[in-house]
Amino acid sequence: MDQKAFNSHLAQKMGIDAKEAARLVAAFTSVVRDRAANLDSIAIPGFGNFVAGKMAEKIVNDPATGQSVLTPPQIKIEFIAGAMLKKQVLQ
């Protein structure tokens, strides 16, 4: 499912138009991104947790040139499904 289909399906479920659904999704992703930038976790009861972690900088070799390149530190966001979500999906 692509984002347009997701927004359309969400709009249908909520009884709103697709543009409003797209705004809600954009606002949600903005909140997750902002909290992850501060290395905060977001817990949504019954759904799951978004957990942010910082990956250290590292040196990697470029396969094309063979040169060593320093990659900057990155923030990784992991989603851990909650028990209720797992139970509903597995039924």
C-alpha positions as semicolon CSV with decimal commas, in nm:
position;residue;x (nm);y (nm);z (nm)
1;M;0,000;0,000;0,000
2;D;0,148;0,334;-0,098
3;Q;0,097;0,659;0,091
4;K;-0,185;0,783;-0,133
5;A;-0,381;0,459;-0,082
6;F;-0,310;0,470;0,292
7;N;-0,436;0,828;0,319
8;S;-0,747;0,737;0,120
9;H;-0,818;0,433;0,337
10;L;-0,761;0,635;0,656
11;A;-0,992;0,910;0,530
12;Q;-1,262;0,654;0,455
13;K;-1,230;0,493;0,801
14;M;-1,243;0,832;0,977
15;G;-1,515;0,985;0,760
16;I;-1,295;1,277;0,650
17;D;-1,154;1,386;0,315
18;A;-0,821;1,255;0,185
19;K;-0,647;1,592;0,224
20;E;-0,732;1,606;0,594
21;A;-0,611;1,247;0,637
22;A;-0,284;1,340;0,463
23;R;-0,245;1,634;0,705
24;L;-0,299;1,401;1,004
25;V;-0,038;1,154;0,876
26;A;0,207;1,438;0,810
27;A;0,153;1,577;1,161
28;F;0,204;1,232;1,316
29;T;0,528;1,170;1,125
30;S;0,646;1,519;1,220
31;V;0,592;1,445;1,590
32;V;0,776;1,111;1,561
33;R;1,064;1,276;1,374
34;D;1,093;1,562;1,625
35;R;1,088;1,330;1,928
36;A;1,337;1,093;1,762
37;A;1,573;1,386;1,703
38;N;1,576;1,428;2,083
39;L;1,621;1,051;2,129
40;D;1,281;1,026;2,299
41;S;1,056;0,723;2,272
42;I;0,688;0,743;2,184
43;A;0,450;0,489;2,337
44;I;0,103;0,446;2,187
45;P;-0,099;0,215;2,414
46;G;-0,251;-0,077;2,225
47;F;-0,035;-0,007;1,919
48;G;0,334;-0,003;2,008
49;N;0,644;0,202;2,072
50;F;0,868;0,410;1,849
51;V;1,216;0,392;2,001
52;A;1,498;0,617;1,883
53;G;1,862;0,527;1,915
54;K;2,182;0,696;1,804
55;M;2,422;0,503;1,584
56;A;2,784;0,610;1,619
57;E;2,991;0,741;1,332
58;K;3,197;0,475;1,160
59;I;3,454;0,427;0,891
60;V;3,342;0,232;0,584
61;N;3,522;0,143;0,264
62;D;3,376;0,270;-0,063
63;P;3,361;-0,042;-0,285
64;A;3,396;0,160;-0,606
65;T;3,713;0,350;-0,509
66;G;3,848;0,151;-0,215
67;Q;3,877;0,471;-0,011
68;S;3,785;0,486;0,356
69;V;3,496;0,722;0,428
70;L;3,375;0,848;0,765
71;T;2,995;0,824;0,791
72;P;2,830;1,069;1,031
73;P;2,629;0,955;1,334
74;Q;2,269;0,865;1,253
75;I;1,946;0,833;1,447
76;K;1,762;0,507;1,395
77;I;1,390;0,473;1,471
78;E;1,261;0,128;1,557
79;F;0,894;0,032;1,590
80;I;0,811;-0,234;1,847
81;A;0,456;-0,362;1,810
82;G;0,250;-0,378;2,128
83;A;0,088;-0,696;2,258
84;M;-0,264;-0,589;2,157
85;L;-0,155;-0,511;1,800
86;K;0,026;-0,843;1,771
87;K;-0,279;-1,025;1,904
88;Q;-0,514;-0,855;1,655
89;V;-0,282;-0,913;1,358
90;L;-0,227;-1,280;1,438
91;Q;-0,598;-1,360;1,473
